[in-house]
PDB file of C-alpha atoms in Angstrom:
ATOM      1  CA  UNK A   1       2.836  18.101  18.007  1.00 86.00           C
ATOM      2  CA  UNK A   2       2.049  15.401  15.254  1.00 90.00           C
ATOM      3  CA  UNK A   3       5.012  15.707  12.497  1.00 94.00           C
ATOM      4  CA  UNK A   4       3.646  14.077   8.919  1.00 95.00           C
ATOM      5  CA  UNK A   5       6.162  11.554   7.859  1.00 93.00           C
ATOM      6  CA  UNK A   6       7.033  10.135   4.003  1.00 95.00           C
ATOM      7  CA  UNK A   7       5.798   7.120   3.682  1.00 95.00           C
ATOM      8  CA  UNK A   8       8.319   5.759   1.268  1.00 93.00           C
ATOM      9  CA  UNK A   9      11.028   6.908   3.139  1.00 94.00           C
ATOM     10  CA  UNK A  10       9.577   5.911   6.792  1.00 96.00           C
ATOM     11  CA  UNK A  11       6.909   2.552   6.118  1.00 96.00           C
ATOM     12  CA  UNK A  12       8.644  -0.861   5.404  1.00 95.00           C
ATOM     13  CA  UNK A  13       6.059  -2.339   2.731  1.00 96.00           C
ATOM     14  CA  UNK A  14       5.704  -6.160   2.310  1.00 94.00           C
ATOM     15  CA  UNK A  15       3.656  -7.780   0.181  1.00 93.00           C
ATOM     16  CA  UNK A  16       2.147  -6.901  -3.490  1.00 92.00           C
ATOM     17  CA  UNK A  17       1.872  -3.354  -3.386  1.00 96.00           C
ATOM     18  CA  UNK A  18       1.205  -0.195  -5.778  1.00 96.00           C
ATOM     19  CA  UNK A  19       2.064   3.255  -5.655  1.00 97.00           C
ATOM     20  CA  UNK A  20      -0.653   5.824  -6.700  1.00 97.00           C
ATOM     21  CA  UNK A  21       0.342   9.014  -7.948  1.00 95.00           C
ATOM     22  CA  UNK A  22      -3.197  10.554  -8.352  1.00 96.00           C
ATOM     23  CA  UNK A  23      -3.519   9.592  -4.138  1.00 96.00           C
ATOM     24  CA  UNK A  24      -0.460   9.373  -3.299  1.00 96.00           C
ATOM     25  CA  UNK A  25      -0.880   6.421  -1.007  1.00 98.00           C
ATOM     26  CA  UNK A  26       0.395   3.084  -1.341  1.00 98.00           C
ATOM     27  CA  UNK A  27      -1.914   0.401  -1.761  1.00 98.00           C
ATOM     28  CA  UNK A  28      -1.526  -3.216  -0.568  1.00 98.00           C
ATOM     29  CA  UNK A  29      -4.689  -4.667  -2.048  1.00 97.00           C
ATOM     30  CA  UNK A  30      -3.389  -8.641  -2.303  1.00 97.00           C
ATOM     31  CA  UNK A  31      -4.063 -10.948   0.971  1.00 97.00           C
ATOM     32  CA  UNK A  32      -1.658 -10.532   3.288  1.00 97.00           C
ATOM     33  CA  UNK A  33       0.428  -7.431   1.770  1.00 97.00           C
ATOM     34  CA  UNK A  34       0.557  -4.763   4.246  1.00 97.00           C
ATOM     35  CA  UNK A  35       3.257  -2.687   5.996  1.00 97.00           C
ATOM     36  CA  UNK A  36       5.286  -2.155   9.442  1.00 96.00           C
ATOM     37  CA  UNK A  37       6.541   1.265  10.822  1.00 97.00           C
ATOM     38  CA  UNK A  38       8.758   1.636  13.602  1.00 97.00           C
ATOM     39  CA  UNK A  39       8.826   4.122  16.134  1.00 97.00           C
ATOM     40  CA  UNK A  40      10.062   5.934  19.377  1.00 97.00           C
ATOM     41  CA  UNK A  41       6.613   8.241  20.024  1.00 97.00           C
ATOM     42  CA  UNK A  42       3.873   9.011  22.646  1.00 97.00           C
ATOM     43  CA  UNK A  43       1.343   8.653  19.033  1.00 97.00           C
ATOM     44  CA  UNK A  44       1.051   7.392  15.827  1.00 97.00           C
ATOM     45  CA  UNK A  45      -1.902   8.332  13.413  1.00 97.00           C
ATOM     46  CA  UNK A  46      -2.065   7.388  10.042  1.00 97.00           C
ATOM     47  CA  UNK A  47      -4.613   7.640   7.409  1.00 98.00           C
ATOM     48  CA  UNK A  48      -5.819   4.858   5.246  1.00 98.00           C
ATOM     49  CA  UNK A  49      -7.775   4.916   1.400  1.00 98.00           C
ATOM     50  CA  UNK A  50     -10.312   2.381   0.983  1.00 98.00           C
ATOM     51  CA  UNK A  51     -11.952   1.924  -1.917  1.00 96.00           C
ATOM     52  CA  UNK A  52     -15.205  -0.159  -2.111  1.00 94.00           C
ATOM     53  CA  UNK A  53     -15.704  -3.045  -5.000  1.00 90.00           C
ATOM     54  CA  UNK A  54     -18.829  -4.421  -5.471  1.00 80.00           C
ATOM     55  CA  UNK A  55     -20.324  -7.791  -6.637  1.00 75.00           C
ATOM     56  CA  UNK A  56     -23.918  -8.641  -7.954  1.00 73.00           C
ATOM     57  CA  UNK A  57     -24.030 -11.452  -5.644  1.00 72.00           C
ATOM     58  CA  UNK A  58     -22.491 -10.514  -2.567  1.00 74.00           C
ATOM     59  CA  UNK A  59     -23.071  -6.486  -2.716  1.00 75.00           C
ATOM     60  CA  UNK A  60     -20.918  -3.406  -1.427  1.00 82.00           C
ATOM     61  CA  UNK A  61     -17.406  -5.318   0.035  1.00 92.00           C
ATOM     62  CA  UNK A  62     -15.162  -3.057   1.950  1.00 95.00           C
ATOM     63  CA  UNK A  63     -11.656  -4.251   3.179  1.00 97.00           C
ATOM     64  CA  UNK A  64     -10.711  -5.761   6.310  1.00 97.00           C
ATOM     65  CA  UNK A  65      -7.101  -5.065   7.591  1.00 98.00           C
ATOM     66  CA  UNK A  66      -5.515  -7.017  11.575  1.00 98.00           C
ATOM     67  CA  UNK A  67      -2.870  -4.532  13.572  1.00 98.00           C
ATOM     68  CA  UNK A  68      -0.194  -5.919  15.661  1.00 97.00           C
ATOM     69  CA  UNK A  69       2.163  -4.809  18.161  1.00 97.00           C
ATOM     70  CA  UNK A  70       5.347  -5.765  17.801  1.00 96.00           C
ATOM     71  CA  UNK A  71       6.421  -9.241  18.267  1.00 92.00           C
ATOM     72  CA  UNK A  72       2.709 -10.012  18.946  1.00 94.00           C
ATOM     73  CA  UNK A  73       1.371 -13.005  16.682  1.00 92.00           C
ATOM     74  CA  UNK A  74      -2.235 -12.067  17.373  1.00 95.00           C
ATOM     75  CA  UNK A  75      -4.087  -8.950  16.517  1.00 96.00           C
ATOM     76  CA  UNK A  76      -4.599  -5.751  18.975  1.00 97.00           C
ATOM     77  CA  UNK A  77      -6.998  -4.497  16.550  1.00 96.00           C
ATOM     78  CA  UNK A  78      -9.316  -5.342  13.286  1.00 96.00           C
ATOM     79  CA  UNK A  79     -10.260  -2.560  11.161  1.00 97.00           C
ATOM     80  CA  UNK A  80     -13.248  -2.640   8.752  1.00 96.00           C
ATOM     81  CA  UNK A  81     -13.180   0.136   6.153  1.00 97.00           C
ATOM     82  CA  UNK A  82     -16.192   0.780   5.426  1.00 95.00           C
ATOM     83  CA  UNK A  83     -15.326   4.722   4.235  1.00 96.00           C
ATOM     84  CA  UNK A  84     -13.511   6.036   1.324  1.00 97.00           C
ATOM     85  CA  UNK A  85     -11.071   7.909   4.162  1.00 98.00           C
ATOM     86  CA  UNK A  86     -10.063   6.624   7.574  1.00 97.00           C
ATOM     87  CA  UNK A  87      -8.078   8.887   9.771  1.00 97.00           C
ATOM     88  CA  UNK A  88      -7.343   6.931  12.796  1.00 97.00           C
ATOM     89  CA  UNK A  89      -4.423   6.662  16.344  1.00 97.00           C
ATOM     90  CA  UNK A  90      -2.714   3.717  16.296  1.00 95.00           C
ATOM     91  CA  UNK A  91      -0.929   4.119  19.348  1.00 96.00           C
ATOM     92  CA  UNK A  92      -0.960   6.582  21.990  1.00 96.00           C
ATOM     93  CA  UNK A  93       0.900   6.900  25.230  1.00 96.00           C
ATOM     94  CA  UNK A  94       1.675   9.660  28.495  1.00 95.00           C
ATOM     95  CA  UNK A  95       5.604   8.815  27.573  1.00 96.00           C
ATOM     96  CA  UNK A  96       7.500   7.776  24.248  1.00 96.00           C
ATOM     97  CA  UNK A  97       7.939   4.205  24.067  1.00 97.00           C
ATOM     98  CA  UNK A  98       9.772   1.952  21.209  1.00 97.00           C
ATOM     99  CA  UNK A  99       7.297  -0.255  19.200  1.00 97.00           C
ATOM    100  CA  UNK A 100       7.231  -1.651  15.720  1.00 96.00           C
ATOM    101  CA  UNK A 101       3.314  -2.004  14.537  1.00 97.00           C
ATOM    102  CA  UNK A 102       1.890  -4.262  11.330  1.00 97.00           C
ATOM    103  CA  UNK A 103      -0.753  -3.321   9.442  1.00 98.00           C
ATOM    104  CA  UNK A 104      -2.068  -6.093   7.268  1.00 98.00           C
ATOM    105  CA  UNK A 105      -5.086  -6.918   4.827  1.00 98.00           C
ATOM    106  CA  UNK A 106      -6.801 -10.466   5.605  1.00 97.00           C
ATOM    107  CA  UNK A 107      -9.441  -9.623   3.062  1.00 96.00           C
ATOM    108  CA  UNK A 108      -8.690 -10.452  -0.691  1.00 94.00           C
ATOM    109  CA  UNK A 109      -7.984  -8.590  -3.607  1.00 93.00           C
ATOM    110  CA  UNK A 110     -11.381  -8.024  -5.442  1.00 88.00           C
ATOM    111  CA  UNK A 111     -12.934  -7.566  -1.846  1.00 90.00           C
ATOM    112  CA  UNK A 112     -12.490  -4.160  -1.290  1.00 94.00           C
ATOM    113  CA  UNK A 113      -8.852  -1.838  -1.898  1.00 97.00           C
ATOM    114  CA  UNK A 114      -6.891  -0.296   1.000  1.00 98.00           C
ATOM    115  CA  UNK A 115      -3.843   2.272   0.913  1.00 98.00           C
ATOM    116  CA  UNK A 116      -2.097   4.058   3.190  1.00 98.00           C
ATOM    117  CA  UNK A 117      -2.042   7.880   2.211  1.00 98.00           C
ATOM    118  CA  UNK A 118      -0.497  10.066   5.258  1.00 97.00           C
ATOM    119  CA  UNK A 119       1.303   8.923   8.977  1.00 97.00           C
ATOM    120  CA  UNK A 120       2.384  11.320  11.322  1.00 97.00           C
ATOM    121  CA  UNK A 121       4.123  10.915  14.821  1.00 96.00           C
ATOM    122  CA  UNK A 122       4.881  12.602  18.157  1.00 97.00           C
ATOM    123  CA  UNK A 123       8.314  11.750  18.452  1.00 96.00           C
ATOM    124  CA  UNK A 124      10.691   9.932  15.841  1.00 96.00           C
ATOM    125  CA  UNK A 125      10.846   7.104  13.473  1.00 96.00           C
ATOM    126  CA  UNK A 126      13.100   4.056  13.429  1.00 96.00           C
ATOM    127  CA  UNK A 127      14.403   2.567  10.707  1.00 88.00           C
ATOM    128  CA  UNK A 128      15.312  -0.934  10.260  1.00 79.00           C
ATOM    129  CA  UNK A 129      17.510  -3.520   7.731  1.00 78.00           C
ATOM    130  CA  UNK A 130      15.376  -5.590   6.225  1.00 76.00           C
ATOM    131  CA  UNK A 131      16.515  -9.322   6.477  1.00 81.00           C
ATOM    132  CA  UNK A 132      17.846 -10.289   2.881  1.00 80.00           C
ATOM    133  CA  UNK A 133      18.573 -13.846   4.291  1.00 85.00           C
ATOM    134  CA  UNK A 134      15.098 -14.380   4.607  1.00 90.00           C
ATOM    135  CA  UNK A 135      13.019 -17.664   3.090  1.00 95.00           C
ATOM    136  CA  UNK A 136      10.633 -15.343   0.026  1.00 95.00           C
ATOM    137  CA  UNK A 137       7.431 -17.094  -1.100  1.00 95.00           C
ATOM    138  CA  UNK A 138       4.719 -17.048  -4.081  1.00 95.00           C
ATOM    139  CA  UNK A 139       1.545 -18.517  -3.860  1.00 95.00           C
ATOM    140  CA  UNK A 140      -0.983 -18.727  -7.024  1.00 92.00           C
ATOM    141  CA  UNK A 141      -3.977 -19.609  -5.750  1.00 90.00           C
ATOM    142  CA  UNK A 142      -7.722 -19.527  -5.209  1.00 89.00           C
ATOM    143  CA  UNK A 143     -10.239 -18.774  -2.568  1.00 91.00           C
ATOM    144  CA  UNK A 144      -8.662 -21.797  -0.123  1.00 91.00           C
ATOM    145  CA  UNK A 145      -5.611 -19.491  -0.692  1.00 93.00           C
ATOM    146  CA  UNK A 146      -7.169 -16.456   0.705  1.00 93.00           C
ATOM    147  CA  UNK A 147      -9.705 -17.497   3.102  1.00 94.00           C
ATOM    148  CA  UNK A 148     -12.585 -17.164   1.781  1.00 91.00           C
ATOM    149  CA  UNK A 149     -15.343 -17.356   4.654  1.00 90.00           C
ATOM    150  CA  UNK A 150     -13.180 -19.241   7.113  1.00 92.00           C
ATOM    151  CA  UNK A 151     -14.593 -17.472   9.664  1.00 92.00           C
ATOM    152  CA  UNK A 152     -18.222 -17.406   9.019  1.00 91.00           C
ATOM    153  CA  UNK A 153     -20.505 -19.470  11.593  1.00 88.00           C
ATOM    154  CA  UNK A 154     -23.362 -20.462   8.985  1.00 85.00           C
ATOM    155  CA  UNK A 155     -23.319 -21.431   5.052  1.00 83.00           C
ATOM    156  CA  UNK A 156     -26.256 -19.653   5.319  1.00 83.00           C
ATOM    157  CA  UNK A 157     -26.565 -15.862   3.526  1.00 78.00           C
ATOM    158  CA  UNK A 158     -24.214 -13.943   1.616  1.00 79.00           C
ATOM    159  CA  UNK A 159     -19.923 -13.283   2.362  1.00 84.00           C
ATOM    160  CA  UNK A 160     -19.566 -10.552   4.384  1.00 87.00           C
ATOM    161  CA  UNK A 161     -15.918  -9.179   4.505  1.00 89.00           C
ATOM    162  CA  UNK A 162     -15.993  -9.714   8.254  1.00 92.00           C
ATOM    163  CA  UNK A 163     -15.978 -13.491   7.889  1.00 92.00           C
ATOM    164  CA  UNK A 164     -13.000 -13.625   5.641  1.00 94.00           C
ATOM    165  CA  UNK A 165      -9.184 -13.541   7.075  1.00 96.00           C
ATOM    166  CA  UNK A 166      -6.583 -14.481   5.143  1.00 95.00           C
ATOM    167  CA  UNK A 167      -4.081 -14.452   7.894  1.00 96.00           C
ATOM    168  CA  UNK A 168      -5.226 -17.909   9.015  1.00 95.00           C
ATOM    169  CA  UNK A 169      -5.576 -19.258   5.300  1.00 96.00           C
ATOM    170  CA  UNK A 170      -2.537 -21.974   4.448  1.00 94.00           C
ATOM    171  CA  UNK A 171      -0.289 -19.364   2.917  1.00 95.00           C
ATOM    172  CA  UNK A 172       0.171 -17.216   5.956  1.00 95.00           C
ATOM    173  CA  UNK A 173       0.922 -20.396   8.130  1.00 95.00           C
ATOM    174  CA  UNK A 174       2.787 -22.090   5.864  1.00 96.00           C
ATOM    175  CA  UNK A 175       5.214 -18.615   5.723  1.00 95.00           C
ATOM    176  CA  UNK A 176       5.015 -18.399   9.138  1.00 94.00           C
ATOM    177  CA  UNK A 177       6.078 -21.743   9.895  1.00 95.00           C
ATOM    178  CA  UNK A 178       9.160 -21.334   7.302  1.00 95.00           C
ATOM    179  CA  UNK A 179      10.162 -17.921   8.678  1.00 93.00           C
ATOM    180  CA  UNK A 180       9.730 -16.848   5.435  1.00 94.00           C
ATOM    181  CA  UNK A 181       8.330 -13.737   3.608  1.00 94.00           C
ATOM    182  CA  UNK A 182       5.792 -14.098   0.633  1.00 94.00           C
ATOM    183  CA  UNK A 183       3.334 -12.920  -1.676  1.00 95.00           C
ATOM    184  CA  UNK A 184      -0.480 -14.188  -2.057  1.00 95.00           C
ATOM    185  CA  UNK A 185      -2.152 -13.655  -5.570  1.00 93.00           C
ATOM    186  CA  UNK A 186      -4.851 -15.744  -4.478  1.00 90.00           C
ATOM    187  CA  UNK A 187      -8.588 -15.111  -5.886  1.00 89.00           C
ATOM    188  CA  UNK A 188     -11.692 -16.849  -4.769  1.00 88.00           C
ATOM    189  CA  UNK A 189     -13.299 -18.377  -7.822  1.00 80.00           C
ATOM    190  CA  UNK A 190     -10.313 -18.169 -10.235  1.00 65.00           C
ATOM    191  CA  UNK A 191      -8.934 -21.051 -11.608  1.00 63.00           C
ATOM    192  CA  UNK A 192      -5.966 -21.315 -13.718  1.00 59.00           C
ATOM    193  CA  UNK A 193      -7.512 -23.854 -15.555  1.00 60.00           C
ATOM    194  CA  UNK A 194     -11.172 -24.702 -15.844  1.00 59.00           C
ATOM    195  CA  UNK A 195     -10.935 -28.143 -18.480  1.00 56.00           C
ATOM    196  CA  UNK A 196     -15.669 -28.516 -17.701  1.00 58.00           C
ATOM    197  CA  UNK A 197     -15.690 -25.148 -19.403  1.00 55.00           C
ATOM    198  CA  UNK A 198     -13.078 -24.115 -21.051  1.00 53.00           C
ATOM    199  CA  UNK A 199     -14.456 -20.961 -21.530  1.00 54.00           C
ATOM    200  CA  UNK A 200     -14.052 -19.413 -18.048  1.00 48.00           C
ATOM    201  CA  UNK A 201     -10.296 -20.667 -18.111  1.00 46.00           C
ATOM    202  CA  UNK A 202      -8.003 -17.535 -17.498  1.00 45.00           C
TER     203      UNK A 202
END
């Protein structure tokens, strides 16, 4: 029997992330922000917001978000939210097992908005100390920062959400390599300063 859990009390959030009351969910809309639940279960489901944004010259974008398992430094799933609700089992099994599982956005900010709303288990959740010791990271930066299109196979026709992932984008290696936590506010197109036209300068 699935038993709904809180998820303030029983998700671990990293990343930039923003509670909304009107939803209830937590949303995680920056590159690389996401969250990690651990568990002792035979299933995990969980239900995620997304919330479309749209652009005149790349149309409807819906966000993109990588699962792992555990220890794992590649991805078991990836997710494309194409739906204003997603209900969906992360993990299933005959026999409780112990796993830890990340869920984390590769697409950007203004490419589409995720949240997590509701998680429910068969079996019990684990709770963990988070590591205060660890190496914490900012990055300010642009669409290099976020990956824009650093998967696409042609320059050819417009970004697709699919061909973005953030994950592989300097920022996540660079933390990676430093053991190190951080945030991304990285936006493709942005600049901090624009001195051709200062106009567009934020």
């Amino acid at each position: 029997m699935l038993t709904h859990g809180n998820i303030i009390r029983d998700v671990s959030f990293f990343g930039r992330t923003i509670y909304d009351e009107p939803t209830g969910a937590v949303f995680f809309n920056w590159t690389g922000a996401g969250f990690e639940v651990a568990f002792e279960a035979t299933k995990l489901e969980l239900t995620l917001l997304a919330l479309e944004s749209a652009n005149p010259f790349e149309g409807a974008l819906w966000p993109c978000v990588s699962v792992f398992l555990d220890d794992g430094e590649e991805p078991v799933r990836e997710l494309y939210l194409n739906q204003p609700t997603t209900r969906i089992t992360l993990f299933e099994s005959d026999k409780p097992e112990q796993h830890r599982i990340r869920l984390v956005k590769r697409t950007e900010n203004d490419k589409g908005k995720v949240g997590l709303s509701d998680i429910a288990i068969e079996g019990e959740f684990l709770h963990t100390e988070a590591d205060a010791t660890r190496l914490r990271l900012e990055f300010v930066g642009d669409s290099i920062s976020c990956g824009f299109g650093n998967e696409a196979t042609s320059r050819e026709g417009l970004f697709v959400p699919q061909e973005q992932n953030g994950l592989r984008a300097y920022c996540a290696v660079t933390a990676k390599l430093l053991h190190a936590d951080y945030h991304n506010i990285g936006i493709s197109g942005i600049s901090l300063c624009a001195p051709f036209d200062p106009e567009f300068a934020l």
